[in-house]
Short mmCIF file of C-alpha atoms and ligand atoms in Angstrom, two decimals:
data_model
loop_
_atom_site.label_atom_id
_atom_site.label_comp_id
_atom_site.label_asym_id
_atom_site.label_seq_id
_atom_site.Cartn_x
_atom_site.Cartn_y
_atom_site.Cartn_z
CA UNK A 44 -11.27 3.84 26.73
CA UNK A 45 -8.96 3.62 24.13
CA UNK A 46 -5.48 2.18 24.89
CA UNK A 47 -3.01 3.39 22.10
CA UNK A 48 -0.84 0.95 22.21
CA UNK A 49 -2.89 -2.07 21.94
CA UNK A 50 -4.88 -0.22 19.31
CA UNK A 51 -1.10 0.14 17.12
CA UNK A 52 -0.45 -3.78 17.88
CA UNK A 53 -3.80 -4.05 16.19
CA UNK A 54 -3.12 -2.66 12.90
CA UNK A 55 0.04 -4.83 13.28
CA UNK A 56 -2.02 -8.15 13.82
CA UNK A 57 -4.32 -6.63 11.17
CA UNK A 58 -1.47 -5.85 8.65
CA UNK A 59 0.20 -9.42 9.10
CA UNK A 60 -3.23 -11.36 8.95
CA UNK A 61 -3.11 -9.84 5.39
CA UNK A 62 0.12 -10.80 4.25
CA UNK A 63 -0.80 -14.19 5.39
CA UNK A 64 -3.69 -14.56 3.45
CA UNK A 65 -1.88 -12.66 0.46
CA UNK A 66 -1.34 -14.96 -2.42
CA UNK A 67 0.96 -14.63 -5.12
CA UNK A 68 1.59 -13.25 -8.79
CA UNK A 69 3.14 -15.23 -11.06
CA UNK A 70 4.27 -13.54 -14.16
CA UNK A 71 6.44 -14.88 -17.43
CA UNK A 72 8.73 -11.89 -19.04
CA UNK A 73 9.64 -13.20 -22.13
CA UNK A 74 11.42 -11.81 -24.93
CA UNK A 75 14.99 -11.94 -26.66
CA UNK A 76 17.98 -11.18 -24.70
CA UNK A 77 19.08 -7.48 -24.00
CA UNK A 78 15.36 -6.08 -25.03
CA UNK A 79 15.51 -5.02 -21.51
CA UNK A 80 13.50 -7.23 -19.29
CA UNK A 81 15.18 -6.67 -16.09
CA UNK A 82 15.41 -3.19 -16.78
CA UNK A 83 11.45 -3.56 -16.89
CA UNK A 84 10.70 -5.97 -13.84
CA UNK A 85 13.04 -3.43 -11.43
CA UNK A 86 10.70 -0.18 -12.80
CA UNK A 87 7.59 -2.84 -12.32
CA UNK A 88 8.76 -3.80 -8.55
CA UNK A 89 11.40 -1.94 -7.58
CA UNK A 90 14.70 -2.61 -6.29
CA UNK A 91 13.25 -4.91 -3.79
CA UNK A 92 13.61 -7.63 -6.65
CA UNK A 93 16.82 -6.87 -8.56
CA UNK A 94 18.80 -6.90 -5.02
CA UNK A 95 16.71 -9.61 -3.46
CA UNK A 96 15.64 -11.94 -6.19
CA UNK A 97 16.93 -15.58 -6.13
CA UNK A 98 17.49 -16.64 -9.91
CA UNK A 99 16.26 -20.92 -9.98
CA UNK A 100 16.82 -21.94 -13.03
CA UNK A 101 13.66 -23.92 -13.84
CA UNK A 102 15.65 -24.87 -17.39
CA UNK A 103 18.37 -24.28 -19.71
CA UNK A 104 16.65 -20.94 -20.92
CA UNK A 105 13.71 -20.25 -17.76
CA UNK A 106 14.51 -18.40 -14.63
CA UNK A 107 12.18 -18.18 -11.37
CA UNK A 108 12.98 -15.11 -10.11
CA UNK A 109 11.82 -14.96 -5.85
CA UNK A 110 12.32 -12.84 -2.94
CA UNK A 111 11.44 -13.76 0.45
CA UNK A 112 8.36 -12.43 2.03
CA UNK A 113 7.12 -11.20 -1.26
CA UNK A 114 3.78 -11.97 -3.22
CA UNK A 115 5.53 -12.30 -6.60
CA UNK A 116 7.27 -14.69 -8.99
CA UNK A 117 8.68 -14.09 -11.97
CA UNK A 118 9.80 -16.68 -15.07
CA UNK A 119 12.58 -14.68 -17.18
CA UNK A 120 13.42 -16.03 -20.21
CA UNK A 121 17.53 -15.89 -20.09
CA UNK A 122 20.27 -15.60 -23.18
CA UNK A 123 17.22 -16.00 -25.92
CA UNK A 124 18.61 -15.88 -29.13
CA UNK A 125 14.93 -17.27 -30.93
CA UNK A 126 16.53 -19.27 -33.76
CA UNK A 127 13.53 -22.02 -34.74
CA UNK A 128 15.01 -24.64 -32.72
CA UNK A 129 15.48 -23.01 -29.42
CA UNK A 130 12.04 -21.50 -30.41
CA UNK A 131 10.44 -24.49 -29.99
CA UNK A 132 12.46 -25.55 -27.10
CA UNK A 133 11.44 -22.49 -25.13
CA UNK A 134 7.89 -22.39 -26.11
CA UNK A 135 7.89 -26.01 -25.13
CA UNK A 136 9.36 -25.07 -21.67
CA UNK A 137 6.97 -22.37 -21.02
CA UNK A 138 3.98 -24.31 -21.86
CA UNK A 139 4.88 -27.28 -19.74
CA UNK A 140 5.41 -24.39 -16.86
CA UNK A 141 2.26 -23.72 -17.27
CA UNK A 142 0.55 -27.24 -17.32
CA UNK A 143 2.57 -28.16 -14.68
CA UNK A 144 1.13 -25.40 -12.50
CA UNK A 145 -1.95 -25.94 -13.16
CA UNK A 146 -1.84 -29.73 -13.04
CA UNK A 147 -0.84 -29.29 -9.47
CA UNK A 148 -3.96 -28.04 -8.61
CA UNK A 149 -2.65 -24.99 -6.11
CA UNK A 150 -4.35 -21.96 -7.73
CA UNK A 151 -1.53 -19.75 -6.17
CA UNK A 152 1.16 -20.90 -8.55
CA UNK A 153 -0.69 -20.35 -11.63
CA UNK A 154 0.38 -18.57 -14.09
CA UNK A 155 -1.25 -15.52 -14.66
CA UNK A 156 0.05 -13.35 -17.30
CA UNK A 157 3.01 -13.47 -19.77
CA UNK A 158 4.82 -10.28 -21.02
CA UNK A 159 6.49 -10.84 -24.56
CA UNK A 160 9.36 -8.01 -24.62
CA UNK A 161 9.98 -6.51 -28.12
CA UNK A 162 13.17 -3.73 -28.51
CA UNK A 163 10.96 -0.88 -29.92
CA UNK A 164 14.69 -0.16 -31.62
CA UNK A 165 14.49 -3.48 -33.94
CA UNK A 166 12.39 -1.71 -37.11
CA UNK A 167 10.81 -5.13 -37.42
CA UNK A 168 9.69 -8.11 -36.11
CA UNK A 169 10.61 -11.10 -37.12
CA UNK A 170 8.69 -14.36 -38.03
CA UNK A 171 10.46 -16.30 -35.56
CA UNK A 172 8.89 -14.24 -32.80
CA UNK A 173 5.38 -13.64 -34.56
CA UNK A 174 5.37 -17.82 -34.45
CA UNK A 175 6.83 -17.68 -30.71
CA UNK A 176 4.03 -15.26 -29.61
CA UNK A 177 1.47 -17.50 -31.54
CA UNK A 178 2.07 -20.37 -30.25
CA UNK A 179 2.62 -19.55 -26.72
CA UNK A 180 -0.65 -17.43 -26.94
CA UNK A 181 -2.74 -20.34 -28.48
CA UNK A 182 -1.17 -23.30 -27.08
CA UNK A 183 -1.99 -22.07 -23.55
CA UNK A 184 -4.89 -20.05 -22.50
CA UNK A 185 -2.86 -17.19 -20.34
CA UNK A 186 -3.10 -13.89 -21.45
CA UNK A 187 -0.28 -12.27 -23.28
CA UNK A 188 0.83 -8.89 -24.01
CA UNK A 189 3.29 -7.65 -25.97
CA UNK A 190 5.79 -4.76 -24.43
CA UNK A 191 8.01 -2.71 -26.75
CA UNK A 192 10.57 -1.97 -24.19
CA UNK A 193 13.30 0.97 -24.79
CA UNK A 194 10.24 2.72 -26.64
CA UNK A 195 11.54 6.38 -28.27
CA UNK A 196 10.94 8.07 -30.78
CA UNK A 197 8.92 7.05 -34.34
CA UNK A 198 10.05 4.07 -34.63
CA UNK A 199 8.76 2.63 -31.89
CA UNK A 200 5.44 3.98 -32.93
CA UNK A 201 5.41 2.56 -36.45
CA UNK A 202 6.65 -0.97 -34.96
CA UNK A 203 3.40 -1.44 -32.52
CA UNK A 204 1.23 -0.27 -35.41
CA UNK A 205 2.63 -2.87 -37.91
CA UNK A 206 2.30 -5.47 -35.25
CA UNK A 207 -0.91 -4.53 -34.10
CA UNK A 208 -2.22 -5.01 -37.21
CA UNK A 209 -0.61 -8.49 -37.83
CA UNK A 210 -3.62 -9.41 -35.25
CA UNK A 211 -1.84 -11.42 -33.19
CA UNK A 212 -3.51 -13.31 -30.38
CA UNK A 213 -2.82 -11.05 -27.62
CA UNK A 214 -4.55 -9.01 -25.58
CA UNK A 215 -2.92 -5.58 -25.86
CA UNK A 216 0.89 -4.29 -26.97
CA UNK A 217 2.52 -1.20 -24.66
CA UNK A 218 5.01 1.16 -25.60
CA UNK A 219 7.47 1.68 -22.63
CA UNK A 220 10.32 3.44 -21.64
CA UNK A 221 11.35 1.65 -18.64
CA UNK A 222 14.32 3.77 -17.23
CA UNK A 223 15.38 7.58 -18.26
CA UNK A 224 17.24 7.05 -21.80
CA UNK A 225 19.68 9.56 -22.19
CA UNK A 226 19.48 10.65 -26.09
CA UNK A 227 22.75 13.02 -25.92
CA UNK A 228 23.84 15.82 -23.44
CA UNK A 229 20.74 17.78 -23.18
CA UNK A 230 18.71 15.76 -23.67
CA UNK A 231 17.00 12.60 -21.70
CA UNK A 232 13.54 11.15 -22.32
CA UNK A 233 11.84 10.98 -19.43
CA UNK A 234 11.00 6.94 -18.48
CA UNK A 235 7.03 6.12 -19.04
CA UNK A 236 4.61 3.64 -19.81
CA UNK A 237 5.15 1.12 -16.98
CA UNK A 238 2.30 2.31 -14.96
CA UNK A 239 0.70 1.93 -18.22
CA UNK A 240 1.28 -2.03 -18.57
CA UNK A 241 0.38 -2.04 -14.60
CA UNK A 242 -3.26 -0.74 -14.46
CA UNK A 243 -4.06 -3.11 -17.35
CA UNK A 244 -2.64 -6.17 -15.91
CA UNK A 245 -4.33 -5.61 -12.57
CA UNK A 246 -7.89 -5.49 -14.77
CA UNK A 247 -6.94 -9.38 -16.02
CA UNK A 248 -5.83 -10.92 -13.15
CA UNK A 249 -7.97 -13.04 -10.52
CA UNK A 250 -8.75 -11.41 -7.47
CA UNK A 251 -5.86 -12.63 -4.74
CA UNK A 252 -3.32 -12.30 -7.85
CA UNK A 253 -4.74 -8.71 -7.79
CA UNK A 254 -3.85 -7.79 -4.47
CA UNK A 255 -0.19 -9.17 -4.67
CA UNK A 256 0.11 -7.42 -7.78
CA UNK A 257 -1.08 -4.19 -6.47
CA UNK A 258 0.89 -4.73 -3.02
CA UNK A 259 3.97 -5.29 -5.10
CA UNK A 260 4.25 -2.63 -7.95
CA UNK A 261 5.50 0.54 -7.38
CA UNK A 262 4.91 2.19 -10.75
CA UNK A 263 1.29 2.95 -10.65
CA UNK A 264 0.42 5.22 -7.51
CA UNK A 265 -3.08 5.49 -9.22
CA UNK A 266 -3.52 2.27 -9.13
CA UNK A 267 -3.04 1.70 -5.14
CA UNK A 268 -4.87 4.44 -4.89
CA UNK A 269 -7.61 3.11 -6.70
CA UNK A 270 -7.17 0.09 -3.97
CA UNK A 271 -7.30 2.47 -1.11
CA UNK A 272 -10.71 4.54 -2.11
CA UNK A 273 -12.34 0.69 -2.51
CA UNK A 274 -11.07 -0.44 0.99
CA UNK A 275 -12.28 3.40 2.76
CA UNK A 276 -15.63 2.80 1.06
CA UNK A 277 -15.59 -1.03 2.47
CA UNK A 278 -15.25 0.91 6.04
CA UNK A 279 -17.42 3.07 5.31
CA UNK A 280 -20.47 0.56 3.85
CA UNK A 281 -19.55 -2.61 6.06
CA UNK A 282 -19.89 -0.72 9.46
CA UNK A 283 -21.87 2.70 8.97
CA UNK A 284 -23.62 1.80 6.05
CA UNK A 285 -27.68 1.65 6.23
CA UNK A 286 -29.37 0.36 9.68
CA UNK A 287 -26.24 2.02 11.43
CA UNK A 288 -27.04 2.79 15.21
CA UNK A 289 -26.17 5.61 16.06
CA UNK A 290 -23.72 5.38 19.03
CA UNK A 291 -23.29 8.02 22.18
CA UNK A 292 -20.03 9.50 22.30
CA UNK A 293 -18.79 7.41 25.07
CA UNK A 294 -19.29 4.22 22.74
CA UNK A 295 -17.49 5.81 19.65
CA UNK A 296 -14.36 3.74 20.54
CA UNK A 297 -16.82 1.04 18.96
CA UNK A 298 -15.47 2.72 15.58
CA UNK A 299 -12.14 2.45 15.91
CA UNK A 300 -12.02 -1.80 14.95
CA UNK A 301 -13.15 -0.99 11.36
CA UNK A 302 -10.84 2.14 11.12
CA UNK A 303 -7.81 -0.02 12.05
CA UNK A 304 -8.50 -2.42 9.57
CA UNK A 305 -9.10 0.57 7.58
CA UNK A 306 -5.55 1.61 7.67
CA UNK A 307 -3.85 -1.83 8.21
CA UNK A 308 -5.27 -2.82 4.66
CA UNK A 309 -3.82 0.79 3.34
CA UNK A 310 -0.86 0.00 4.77
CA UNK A 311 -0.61 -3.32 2.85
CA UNK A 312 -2.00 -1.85 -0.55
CA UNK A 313 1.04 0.82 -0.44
CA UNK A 314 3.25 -2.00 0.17
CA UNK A 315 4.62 0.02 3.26
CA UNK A 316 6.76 -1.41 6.05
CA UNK A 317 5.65 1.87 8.57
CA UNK A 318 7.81 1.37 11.70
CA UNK A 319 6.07 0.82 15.01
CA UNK A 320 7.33 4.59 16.23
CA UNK A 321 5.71 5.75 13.01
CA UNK A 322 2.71 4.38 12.91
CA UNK A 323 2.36 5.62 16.61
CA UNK A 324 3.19 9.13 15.57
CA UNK A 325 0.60 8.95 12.94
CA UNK A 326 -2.04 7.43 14.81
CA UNK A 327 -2.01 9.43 18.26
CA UNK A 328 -1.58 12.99 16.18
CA UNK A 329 -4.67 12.05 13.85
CA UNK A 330 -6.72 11.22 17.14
CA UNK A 331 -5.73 13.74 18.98
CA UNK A 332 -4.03 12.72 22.14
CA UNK A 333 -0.33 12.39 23.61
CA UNK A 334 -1.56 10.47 26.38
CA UNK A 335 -1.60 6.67 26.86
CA UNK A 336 -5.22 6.26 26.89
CA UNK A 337 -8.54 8.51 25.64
CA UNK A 338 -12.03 7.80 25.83
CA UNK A 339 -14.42 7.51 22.78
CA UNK A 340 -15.69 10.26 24.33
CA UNK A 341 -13.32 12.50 23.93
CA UNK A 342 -11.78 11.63 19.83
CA UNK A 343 -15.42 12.31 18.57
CA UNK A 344 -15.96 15.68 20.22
CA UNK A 345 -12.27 16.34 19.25
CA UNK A 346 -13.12 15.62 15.66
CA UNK A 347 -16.56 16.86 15.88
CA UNK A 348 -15.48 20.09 16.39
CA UNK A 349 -14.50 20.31 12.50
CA UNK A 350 -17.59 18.94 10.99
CA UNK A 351 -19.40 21.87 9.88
CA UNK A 352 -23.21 22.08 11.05
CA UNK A 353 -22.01 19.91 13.55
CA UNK A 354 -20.56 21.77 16.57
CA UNK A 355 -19.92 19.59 19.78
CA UNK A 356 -23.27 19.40 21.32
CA UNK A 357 -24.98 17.03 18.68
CA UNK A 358 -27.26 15.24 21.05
CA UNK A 359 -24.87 13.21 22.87
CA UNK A 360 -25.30 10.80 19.42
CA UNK A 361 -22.79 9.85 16.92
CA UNK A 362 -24.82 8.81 13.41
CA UNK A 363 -23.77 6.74 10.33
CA UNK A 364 -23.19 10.30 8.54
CA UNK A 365 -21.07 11.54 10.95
CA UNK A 366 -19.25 8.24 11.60
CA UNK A 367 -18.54 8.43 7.50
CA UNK A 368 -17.42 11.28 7.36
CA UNK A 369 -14.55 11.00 10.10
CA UNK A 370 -13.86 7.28 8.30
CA UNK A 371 -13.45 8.70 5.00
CA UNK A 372 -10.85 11.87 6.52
CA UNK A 373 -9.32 9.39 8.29
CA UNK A 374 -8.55 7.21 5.47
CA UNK A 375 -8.07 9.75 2.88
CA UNK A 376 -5.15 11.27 5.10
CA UNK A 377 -3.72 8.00 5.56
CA UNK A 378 -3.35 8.04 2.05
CA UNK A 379 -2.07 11.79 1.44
CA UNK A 380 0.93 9.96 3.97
CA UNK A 381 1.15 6.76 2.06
CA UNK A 382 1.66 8.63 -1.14
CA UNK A 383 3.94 11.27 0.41
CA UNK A 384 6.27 8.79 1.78
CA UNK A 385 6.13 5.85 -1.52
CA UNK A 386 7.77 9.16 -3.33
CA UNK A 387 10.06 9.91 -0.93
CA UNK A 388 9.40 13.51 -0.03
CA UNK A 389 8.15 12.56 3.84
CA UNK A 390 10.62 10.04 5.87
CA UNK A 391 10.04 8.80 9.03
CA UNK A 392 11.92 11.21 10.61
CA UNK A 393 9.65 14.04 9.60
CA UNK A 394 6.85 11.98 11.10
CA UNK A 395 8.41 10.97 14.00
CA UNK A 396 10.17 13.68 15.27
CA UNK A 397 7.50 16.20 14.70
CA UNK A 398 8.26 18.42 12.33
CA UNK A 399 5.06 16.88 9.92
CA UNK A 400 2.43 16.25 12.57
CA UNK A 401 1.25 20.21 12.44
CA UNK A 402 0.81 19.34 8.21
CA UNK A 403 -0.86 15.98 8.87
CA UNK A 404 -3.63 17.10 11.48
CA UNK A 405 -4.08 20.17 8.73
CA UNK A 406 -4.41 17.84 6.00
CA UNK A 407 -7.30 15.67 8.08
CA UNK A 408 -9.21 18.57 9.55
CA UNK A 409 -9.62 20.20 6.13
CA UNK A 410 -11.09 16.86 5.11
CA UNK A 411 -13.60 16.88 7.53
CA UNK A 412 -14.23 19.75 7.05
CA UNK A 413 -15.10 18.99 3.03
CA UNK A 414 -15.56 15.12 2.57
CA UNK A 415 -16.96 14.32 -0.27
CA UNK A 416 -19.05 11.15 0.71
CA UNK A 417 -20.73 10.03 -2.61
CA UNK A 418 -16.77 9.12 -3.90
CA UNK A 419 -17.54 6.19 -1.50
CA UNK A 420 -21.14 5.17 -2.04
N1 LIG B 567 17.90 3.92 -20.70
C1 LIG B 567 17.33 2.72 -20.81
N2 LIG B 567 18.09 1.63 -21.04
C2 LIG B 567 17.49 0.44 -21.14
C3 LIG B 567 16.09 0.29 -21.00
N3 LIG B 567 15.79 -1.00 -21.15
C4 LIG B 567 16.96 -1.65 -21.36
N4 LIG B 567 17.99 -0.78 -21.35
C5 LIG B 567 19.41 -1.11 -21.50
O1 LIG B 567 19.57 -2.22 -22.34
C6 LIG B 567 20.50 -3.14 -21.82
C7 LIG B 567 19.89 -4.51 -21.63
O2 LIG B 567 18.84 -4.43 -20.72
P1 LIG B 567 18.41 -5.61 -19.73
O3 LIG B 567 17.29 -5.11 -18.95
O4 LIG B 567 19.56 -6.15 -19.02
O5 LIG B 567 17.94 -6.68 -20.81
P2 LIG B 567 17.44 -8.18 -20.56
O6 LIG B 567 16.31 -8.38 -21.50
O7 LIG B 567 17.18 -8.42 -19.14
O8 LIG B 567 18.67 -9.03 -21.04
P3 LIG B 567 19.02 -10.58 -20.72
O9 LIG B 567 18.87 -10.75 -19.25
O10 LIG B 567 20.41 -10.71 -21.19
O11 LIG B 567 18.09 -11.41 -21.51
C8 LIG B 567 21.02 -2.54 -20.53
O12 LIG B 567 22.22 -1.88 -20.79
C9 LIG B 567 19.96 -1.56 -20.15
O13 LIG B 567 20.47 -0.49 -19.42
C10 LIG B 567 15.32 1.48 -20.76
O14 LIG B 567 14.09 1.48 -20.62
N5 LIG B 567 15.98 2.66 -20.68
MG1 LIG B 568 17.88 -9.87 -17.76
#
């Protein structure tokens, strides 16, 4: 039997086991003041920062910007002018910050990337920043990027070409628009590019860095996507992979471990905080049941039902192919939800009082119905 509400305080247990383990991103945003750097870390993170964030100054010119509870930190360079001698001073600071990290031995405060923020509005660059980037790039061995923030129209353009050619020691430069810019009274051009700077950062950071990063960011829903279809093919491979036994309908509550870690590692990928009454919503519709408890038994030939060539009598027996296929709906519907509510057009509300659960149980049927398993193999 399956007892609903133990199985929700599992993907609770599940969800904070993860956050537990989580480590952290640290990130330097550099770059002269006004560029738009804050501007750029609330499009990167959200809000959550910007109302959250407790500024420590580390020095005269370096801020470390945390929040409670969450996987990031970020060193903001504050009221940089870049004449040569606070130049030095600041590149001075930043390298230190980064030996001093490092010295300390606790991989989890290492630095990990730095962003140098150019105004894309500034025609040119000047030397005292080409010798900044330089010097920060070669005197430590983090990766650097360059981000022309407030990025519209030609200009912009023309100033990453001229400074990509200047072959700087960097990995990449971005154009961004960070928030809408509002050109006159028809007009606005539409924000873009952080999701941009996202997906490439995740590719250069370290593995735990990578899941903080991707926990934390809201501007790149391909990117936590991207997470998700690696952690449904994880439940898929780790437990009906090859060798899989297949199990008798009664034992098919044997499944439902690996699909709650399924969607308690979802949950954490989205960077959701689902509320208990929620989750329970979600969960009981997708399985099928009001009641308090259901046996095995019963999900599978509920779901069974929808898996064409299947019908309900399939021996009594519940295979790997079969046990994939409601895995992958399962997960791929969690997602559909995840998405839905990160972009604010399905609240809890909806969930909990009903009025989505008819969409929802759609949404997973059809994908049993057409699961495309070789996305996950
Ligand atoms: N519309 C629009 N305005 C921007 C953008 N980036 C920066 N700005 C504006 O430029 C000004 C300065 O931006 P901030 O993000 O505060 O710049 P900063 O680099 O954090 O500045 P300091 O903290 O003083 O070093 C603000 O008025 C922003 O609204 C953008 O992408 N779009
Ligand atoms: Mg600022």
């Amino acid at each position: 039997m399956v007892n609903y509400e133990d199985m929700i305080k599992m993907v609770y247990d599940k969800i904070s086991e993860e956050y537990e383990k989580m480590g952290h991103v640290n990130i330097i945003v550099a770059g002269k003041t006004g560029v738009g750097k804050t501007t750029l870390i609330n499009s990167v993170f959200g809000k959550k920062i910007e109302k959250t964030g407790i500024g420590k100054p580390i020095t005269q010119e370096l801020k470390e910007i945390t929040t409670p509870d969450y996987p990031v930190r970020l060193y903001d360079t504050v009221g940089l002018e870049l004449n040569s001698e606070q130049q030095e001073r600041v590149k001075n600071d930043i390298v230190s910050l980064i030996m001093d990290k490092r010295k300390k031995g606790a991989s989890d405060e290492f630095i990990h990337c730095i962003w140098y923020c150019i105004n894309a509005n500034s025609n040119r660059i000047e030397d005292e920043e080409v010798k900044f980037i330089t010097s920060i790039a070669t005197e430590s061995d983090v990766p650097v990027i360059i981000i022309f923030t407030q990025s519209y129209g030609k200009n912009s353009v023309e100033l990453q070409r001229y400074v990509d050619n200047l072959n700087l020691p960097v990995k990449k430069s971005f154009r961004v628009l960070a928030a809408d810019y509002e050109i006159d009274d028809e007009y606005t051009k539409k924000a873009y590019g952080c999701d941009e700077v996202v997906e490439f950062v995740i590719e250069i950071l370290p593995e735990t860095a990578q899941k903080a990063f991707i926990n934390a960011q809201v501007a790149s829903l391909k990117a936590k996507r991207q997470k998700a279809q690696m952690i449904i093919s994880g439940a898929v491979a780790g437990a009906f992979g090859e060798g899989f036994i297949p199990l008798p309908f009664a034992d098919a509550a044997a499944l439902v471990p690996t699909q709650i870690a399924m969607i308690a590692s979802i949950t954490v990928a989205y960077g959701m905080n689902i509320k208990k009454s929620t989750m329970t919503a979600i969960v009981t519709s997708l399985l099928g049941s009001t009641g308090a408890t259901l046996a095995g038994r019963t999900i599978v030939a509920n779901l069974l039902k929808f898996i064409p060539g299947l019908g309900t009598g399939a021996g009594g027996l519940i295979s790997g192919g079969t046990a994939a296929i409601i895995t992958i709906a399962l997960g791929e519907t969690y997602v559909g939800i995840m998405e839905l509510m990160m972009k604010g057009e399905l609240s809890d509300k909806q969930i909990e009082n009903g009025e989505y659960l008819e969409n929802m149980k759609k949404m997973f049927k059809d994908k049993l119905k057409n699961t495309d398993r070789n996305k996950y193999c």
